[in-house]
Tab-separated table of C-alpha atoms and ligand atoms in Angstrom:
chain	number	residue	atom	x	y	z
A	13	UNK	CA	0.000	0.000	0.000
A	14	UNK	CA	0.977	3.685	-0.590
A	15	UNK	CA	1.387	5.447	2.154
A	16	UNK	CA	0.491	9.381	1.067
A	17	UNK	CA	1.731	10.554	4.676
A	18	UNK	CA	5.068	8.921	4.185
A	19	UNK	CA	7.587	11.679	2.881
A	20	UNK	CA	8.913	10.712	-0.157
A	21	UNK	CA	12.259	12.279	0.002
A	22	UNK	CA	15.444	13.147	-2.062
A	23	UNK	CA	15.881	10.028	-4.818
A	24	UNK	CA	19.231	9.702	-7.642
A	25	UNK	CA	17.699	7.395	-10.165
A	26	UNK	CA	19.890	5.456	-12.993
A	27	UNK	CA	18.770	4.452	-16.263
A	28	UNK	CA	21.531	1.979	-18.325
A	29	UNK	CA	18.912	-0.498	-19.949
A	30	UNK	CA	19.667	0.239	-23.551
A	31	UNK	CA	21.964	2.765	-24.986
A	32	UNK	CA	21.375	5.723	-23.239
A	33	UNK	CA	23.042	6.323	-19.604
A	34	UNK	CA	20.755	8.443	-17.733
A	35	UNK	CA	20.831	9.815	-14.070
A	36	UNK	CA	18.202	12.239	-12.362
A	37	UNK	CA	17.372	13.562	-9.300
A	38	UNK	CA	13.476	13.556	-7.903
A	39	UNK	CA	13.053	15.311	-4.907
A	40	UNK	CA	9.572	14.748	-2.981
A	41	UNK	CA	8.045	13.914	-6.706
A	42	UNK	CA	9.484	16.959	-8.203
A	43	UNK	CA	12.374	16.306	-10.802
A	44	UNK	CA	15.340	18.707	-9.993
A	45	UNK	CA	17.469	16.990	-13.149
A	46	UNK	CA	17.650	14.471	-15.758
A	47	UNK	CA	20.925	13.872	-17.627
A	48	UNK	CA	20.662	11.585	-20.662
A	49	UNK	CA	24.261	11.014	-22.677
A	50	UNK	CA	23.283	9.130	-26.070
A	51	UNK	CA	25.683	6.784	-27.850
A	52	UNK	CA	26.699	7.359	-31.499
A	53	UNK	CA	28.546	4.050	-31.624
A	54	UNK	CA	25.455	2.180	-32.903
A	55	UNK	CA	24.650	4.346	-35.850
A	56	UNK	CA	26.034	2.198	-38.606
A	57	UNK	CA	25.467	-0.999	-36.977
A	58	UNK	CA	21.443	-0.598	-37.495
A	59	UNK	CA	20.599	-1.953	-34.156
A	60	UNK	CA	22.456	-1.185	-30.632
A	61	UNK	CA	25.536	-3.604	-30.546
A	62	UNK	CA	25.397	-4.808	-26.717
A	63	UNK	CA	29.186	-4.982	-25.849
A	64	UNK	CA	29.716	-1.185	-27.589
A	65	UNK	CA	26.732	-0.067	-25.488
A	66	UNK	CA	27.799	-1.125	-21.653
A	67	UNK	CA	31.497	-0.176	-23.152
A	68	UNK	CA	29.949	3.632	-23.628
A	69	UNK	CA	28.054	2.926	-20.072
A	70	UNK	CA	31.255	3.049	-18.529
A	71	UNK	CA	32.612	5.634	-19.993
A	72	UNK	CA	29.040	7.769	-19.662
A	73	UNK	CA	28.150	6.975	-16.032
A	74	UNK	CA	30.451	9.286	-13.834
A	75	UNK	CA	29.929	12.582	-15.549
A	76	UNK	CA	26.226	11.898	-15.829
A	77	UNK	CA	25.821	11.149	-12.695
A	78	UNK	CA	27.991	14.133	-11.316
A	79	UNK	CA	26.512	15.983	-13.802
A	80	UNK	CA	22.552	15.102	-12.650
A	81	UNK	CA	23.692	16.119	-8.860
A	82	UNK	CA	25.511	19.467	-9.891
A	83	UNK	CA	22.067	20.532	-11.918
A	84	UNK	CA	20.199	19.617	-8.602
A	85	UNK	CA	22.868	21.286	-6.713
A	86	UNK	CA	23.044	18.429	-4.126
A	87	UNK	CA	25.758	16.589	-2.845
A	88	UNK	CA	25.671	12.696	-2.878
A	89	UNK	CA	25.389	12.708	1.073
A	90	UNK	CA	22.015	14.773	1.148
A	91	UNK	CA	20.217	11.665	-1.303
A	92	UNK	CA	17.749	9.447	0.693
A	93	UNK	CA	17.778	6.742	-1.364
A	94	UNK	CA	19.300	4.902	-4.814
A	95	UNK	CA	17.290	4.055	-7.640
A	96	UNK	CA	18.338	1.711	-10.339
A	97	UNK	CA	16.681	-0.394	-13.617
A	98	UNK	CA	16.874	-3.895	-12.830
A	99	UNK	CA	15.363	-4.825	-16.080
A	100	UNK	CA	13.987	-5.764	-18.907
A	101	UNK	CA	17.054	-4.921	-21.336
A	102	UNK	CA	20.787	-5.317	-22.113
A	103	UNK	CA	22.367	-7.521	-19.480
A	104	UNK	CA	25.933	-5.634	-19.808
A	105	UNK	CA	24.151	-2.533	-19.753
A	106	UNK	CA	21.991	-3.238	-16.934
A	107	UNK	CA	24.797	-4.338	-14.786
A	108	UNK	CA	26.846	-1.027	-15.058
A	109	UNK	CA	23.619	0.801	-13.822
A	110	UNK	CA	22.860	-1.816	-10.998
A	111	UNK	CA	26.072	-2.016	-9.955
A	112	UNK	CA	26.963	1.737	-9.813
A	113	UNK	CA	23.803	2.484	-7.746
A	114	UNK	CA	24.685	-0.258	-5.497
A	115	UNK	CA	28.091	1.197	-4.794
A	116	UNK	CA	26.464	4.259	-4.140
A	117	UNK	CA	23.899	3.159	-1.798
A	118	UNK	CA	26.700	0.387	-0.105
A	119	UNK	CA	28.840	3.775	0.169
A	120	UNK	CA	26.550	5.801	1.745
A	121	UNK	CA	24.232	3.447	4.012
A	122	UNK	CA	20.836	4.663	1.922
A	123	UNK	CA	18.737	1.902	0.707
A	124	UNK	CA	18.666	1.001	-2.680
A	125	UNK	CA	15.221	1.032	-5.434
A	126	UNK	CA	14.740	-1.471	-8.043
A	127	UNK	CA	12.575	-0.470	-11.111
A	128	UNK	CA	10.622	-2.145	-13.945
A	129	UNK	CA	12.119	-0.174	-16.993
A	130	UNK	CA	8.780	-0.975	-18.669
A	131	UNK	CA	6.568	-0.057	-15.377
A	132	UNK	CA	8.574	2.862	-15.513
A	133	UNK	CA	7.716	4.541	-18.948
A	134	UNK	CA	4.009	4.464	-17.900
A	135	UNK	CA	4.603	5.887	-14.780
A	136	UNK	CA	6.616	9.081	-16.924
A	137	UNK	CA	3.011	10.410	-17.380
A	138	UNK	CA	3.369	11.500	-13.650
A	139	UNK	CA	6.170	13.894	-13.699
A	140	UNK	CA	4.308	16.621	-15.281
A	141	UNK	CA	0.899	17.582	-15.373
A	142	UNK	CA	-1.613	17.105	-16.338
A	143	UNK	CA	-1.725	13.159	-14.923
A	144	UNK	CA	-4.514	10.890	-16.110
A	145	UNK	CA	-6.470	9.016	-12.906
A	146	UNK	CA	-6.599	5.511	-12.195
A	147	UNK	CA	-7.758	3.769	-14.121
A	148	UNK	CA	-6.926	4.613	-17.225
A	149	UNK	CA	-5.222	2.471	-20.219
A	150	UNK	CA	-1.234	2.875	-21.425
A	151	UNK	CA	0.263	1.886	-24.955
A	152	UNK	CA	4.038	1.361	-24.576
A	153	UNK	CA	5.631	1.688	-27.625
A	154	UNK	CA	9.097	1.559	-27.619
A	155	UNK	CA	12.360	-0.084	-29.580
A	156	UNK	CA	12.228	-3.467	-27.892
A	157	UNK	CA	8.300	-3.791	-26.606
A	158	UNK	CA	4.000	-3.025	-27.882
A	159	UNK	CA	2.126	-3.166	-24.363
A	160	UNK	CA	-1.517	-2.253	-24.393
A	161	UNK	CA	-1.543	-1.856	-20.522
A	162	UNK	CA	-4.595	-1.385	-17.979
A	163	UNK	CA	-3.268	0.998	-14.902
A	164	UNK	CA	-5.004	0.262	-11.893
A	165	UNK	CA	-3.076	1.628	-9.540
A	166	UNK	CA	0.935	3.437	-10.123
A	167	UNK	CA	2.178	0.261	-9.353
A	168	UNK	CA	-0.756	-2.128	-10.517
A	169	UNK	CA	-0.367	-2.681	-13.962
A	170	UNK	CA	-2.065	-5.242	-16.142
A	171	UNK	CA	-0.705	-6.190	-19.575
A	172	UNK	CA	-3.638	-7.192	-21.819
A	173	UNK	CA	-2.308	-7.415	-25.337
A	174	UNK	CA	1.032	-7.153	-26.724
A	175	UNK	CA	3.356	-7.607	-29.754
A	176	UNK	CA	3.722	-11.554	-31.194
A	177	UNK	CA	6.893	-10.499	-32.701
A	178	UNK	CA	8.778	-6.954	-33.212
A	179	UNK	CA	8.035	-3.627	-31.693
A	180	UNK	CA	6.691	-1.246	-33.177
A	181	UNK	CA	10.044	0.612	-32.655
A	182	UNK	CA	11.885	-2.198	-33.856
A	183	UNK	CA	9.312	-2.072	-37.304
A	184	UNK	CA	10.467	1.842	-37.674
A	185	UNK	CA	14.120	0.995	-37.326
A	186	UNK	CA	14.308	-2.404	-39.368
A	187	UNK	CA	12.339	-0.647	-42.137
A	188	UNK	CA	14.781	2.882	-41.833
A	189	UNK	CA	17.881	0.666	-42.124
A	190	UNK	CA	16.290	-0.804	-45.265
A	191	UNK	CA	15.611	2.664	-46.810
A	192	UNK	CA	19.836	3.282	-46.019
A	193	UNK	CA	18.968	5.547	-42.979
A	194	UNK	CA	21.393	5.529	-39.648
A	195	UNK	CA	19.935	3.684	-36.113
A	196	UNK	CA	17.394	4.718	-35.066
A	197	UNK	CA	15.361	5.324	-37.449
A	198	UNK	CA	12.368	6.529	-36.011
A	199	UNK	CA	12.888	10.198	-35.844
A	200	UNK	CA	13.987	9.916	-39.591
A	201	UNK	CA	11.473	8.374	-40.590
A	202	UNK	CA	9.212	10.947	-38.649
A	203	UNK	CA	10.796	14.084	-40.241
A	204	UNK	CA	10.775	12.333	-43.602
A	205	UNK	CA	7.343	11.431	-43.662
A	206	UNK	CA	5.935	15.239	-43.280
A	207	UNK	CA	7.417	15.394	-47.028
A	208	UNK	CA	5.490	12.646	-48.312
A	209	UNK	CA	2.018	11.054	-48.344
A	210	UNK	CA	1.369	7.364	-47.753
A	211	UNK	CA	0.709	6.239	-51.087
A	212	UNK	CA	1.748	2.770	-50.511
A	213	UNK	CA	-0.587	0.659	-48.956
A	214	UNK	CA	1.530	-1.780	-46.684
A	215	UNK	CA	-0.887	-4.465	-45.219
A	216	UNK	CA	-2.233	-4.121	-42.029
A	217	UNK	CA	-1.546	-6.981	-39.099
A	218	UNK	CA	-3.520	-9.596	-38.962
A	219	UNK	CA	-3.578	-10.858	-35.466
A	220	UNK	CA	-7.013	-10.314	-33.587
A	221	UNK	CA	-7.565	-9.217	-30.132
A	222	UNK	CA	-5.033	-6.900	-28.547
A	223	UNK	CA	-1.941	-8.718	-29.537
A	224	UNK	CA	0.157	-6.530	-32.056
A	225	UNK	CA	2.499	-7.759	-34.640
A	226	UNK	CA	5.052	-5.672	-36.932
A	227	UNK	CA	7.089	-8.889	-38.815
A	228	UNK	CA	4.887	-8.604	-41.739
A	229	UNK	CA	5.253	-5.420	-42.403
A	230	UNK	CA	8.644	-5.486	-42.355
A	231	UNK	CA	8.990	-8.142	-45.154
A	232	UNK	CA	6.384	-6.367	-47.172
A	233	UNK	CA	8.828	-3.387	-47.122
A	234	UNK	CA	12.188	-5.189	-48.120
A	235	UNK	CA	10.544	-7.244	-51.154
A	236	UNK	CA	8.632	-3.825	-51.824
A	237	UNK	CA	12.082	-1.955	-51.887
A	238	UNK	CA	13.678	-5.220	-53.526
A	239	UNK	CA	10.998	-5.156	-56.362
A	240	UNK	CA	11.289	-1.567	-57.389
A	241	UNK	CA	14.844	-1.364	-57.291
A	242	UNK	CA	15.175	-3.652	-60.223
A	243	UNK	CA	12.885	-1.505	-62.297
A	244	UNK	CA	14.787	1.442	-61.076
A	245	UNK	CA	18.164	1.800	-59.259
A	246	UNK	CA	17.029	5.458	-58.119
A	247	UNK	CA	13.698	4.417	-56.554
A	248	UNK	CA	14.834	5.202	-52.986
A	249	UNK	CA	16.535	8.263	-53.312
A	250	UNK	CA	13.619	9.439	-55.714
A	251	UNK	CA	10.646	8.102	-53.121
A	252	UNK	CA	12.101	8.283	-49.759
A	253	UNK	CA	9.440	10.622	-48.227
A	254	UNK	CA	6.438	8.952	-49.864
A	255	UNK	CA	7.705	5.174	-48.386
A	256	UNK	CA	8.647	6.720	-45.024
A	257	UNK	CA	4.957	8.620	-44.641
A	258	UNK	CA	3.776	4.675	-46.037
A	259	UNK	CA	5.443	3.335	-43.545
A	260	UNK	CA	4.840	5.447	-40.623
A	261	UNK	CA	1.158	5.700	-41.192
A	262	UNK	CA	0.598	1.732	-41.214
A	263	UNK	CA	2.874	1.271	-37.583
A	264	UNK	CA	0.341	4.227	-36.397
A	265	UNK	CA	-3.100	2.961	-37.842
A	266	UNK	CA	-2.716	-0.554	-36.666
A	267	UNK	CA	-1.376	1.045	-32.672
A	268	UNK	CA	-4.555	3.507	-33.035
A	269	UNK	CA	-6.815	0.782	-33.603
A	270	UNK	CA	-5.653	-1.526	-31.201
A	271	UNK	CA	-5.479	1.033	-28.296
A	272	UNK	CA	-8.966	2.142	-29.333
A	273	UNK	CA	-10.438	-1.426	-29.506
A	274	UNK	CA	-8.754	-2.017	-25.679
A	275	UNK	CA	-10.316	0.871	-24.407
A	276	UNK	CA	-13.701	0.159	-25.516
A	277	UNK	CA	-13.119	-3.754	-24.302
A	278	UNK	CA	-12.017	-2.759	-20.823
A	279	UNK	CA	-14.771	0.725	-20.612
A	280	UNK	CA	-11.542	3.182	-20.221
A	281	UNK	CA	-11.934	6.702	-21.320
A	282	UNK	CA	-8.572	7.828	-20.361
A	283	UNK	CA	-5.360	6.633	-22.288
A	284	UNK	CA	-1.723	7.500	-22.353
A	285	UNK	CA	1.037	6.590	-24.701
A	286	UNK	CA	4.236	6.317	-23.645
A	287	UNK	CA	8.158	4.978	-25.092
A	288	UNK	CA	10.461	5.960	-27.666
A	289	UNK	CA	7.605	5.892	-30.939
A	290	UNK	CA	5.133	8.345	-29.166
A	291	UNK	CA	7.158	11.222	-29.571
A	292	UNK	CA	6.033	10.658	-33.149
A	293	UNK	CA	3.976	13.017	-34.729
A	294	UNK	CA	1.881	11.040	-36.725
A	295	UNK	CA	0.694	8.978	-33.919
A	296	UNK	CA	0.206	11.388	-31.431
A	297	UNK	CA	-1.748	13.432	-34.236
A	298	UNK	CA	-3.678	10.507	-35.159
A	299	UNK	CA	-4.515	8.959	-31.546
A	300	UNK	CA	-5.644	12.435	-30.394
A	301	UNK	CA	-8.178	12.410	-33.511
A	302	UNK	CA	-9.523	8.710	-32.274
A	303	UNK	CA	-9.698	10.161	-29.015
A	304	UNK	CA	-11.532	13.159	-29.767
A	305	UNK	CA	-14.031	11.623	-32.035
A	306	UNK	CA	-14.581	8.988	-29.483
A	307	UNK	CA	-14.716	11.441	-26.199
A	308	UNK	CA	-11.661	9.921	-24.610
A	309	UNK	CA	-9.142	11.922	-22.753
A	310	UNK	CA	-5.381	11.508	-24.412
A	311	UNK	CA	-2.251	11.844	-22.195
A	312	UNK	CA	0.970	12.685	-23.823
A	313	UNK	CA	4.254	13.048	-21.524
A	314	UNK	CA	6.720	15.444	-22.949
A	315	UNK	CA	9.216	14.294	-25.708
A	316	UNK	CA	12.212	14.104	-22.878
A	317	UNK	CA	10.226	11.388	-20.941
A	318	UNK	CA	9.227	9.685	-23.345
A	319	UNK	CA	12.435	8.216	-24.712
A	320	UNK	CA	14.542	6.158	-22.302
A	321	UNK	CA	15.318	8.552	-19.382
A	322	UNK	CA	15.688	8.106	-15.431
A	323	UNK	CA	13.352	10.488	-14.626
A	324	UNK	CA	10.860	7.823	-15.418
A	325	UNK	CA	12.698	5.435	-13.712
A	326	UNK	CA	12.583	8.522	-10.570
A	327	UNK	CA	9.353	8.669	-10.442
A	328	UNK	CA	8.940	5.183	-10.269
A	329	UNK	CA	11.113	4.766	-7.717
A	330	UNK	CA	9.201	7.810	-5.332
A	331	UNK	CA	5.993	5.321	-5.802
A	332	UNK	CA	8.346	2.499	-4.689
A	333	UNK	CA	9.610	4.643	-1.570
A	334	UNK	CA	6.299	5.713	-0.275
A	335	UNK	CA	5.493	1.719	0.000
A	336	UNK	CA	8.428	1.137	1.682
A	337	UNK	CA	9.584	-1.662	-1.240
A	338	UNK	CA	13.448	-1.187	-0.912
A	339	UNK	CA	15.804	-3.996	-2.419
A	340	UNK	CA	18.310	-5.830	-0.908
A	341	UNK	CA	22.220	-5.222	-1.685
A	342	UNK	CA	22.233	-8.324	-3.417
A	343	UNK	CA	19.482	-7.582	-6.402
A	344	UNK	CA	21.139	-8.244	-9.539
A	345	UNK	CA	19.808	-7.137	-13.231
A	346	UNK	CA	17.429	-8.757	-14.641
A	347	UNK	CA	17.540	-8.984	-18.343
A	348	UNK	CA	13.997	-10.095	-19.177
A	349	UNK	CA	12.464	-8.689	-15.638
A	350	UNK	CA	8.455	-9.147	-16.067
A	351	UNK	CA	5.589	-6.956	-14.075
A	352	UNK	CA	5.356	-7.603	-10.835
A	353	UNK	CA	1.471	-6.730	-10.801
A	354	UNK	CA	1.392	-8.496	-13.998
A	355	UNK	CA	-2.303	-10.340	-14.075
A	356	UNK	CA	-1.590	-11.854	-17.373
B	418	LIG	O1	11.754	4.126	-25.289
B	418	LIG	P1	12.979	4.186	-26.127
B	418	LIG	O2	13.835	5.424	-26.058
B	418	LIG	O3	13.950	2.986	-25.833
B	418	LIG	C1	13.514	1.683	-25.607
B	418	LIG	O4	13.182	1.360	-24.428
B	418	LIG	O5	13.487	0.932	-26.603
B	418	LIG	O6	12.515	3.938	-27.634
B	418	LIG	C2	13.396	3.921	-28.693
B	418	LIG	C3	12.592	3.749	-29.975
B	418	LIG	C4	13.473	3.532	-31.207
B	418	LIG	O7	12.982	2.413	-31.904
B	418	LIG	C5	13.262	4.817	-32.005
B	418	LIG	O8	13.385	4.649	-33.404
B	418	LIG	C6	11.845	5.188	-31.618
B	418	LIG	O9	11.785	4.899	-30.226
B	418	LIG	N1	11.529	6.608	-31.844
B	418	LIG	C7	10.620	7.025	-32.762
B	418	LIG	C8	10.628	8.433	-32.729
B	418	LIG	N2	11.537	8.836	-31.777
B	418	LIG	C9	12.077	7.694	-31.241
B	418	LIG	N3	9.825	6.320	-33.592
B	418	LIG	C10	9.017	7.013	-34.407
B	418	LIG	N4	8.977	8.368	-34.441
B	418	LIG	C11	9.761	9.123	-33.624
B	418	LIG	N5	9.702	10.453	-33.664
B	419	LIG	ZN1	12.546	2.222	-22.947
């Protein structure tokens, strides 16, 4: 149980999952900073490359985390307690993470936090205002996970449909590394697409119920791409807008559907969307449409929250500390961590 009476106190939180290093500091809910260092190592590789990524981790963690305390303007010795992602993600790069806010909270006798990376992004929709009430329903959409999520409490969360196969993420950057553009390809893909309309008509996923799945797509687009090459070498340089606005608008039809559909199964009229892939514009422009036309009530955390970020992983973490759910010394990453509210 929460306990609103409890004070919440001063909290460093670290984010290491993926490929960004992260470090902010929450103090009685309010975030005083959020640090995020991003790796360029992975752009040619098309994909994060795990053993580059907790390399940079290494490298990124001391001046992000110095640099997170000198934007609060605290000192290490005036933080109550040590936040951390235990999972899901990278093991290497959870491990820097875990272990550094181990040896900080070891160091200094404060306990230590463990956070659900994926618990976490839902939970970003409570740094700012306005915050939806409970309950209300959450699409993660991110590089490695689809969750269609019911939220029935901050930390009771109930995963009702999800993706069979890749992310919706994953279908922006697979399909951006096939049009020649550098990892990740989302944002690309975004900017891209505001040149060009989607005349290509990708086919939709087929999988019913609340389950997503983005393989298809993909392997529509290479043997698209494939296919028009050989009538004309110049076909991607010539249609790059039009086939990223294709693209884009079939990952965001097929998540506004869904999300729609699980609201109307589970009588919600408040959703958020939260991850890496609802910073994009299409989506958000297109989910706030269904919304409106259906007199639902959208939530959209701010771009810096949305992508992977320890303020999220904060905030989750102040939830944690007013329950009194601390971790022992010993808690070690967890690369495929799952919910522990999880009804499903
Ligand atoms: O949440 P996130 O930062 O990291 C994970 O936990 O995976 O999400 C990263 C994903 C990448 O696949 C990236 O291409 C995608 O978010 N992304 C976008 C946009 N910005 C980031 N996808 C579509 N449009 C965007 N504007
Ligand atoms: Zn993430």
């Amino acid at each position: 149980m929460i306990d609103e009476t409890r004070q919440s106190g001063t909290i460093l939180a670290i984010e290491s999952s993926c490929d960004d290093t992260s470090c902010a500091v929450m103090s009685g809910g309010k975030i005083l900073s959020n640090i995020v260092a991003n790796q360029d190592v992975h752009k040619n590789f098309g994909g994060v490359v795990p053993e580059l990524a907790s390399r940079a981790h290494l490298s990124h963690i001391v001046p992000v985390v110095d640099e997170a305390l000198k934007k609060a303007g605290l000192k290490i010795g005036q933080i109550d307690a040590f936040a951390f992602t235990r999972g899901p993600g990278l093991l290497g790069s959870l491990i820097v993470g875990a272990q550094f806010a181990k040896g900080l909270a070891l160091a200094t006798g404060k306990p230590l936090i463990e956070v659900n990376h994926m618990e976490a992004h839902i939970l970003a929709h409570f740094i700012d205002e306005p915050k939806p009430d409970f309950p209300f329903l959450n699409l993660t959409v991110s590089g490695g996970h689809t969750e269609l999520v019911v939220m029935r409490g901050p930390l009771e969360q109930e995963l009702i449909g999800q993706t069979l196969d890749d992310a919706a993420g994953e279908a922006f950057d697979k399909c951006g590394k096939m049009m020649g553009l550098p990892y990740p390809a989302g944002p690309a893909i975004d900017k891209l697409a505001k040149e060009g309309s989607p005349v290509y008509p990708f086919p939709d996923s087929k999988v019913p119920g609340l389950d997503f799945s983005f393989s298809g797509l993909k392997t529509a687009v290479l043997y698209f791409i494939s296919d028009r090459i050989k009538e004309n070498p110049d076909f991607l340089e010539e249609n790059k807008s039009d086939l990223a606005a294709s693209i884009q608008y079939t990952i965001a039809k097929t998540l506004v559907k869904k999300t729609l559909l699980a609201a109307g199964k589970e009588e919600l009229n408040d959703i958020a969307i939260s991850g890496g892939v609802s910073v994009n514009s299409q989506l958000r422009e297109m989910m706030r449409s269904a919304c409106q036309k259906s007199g639902r009530m959208l939530f959209l955390a701010s771009p810096e929250y949305c992508t992977d970020n320890a303020a999220m992983i904060a905030m989750a973490a102040h939830f944690k500390f007013l329950q009194g759910d601390f971790a022992e010394l010993n808690a070690t990453a967890s690369p495929r961590l799952k919910r522990e509210s999880a009804a499903s």
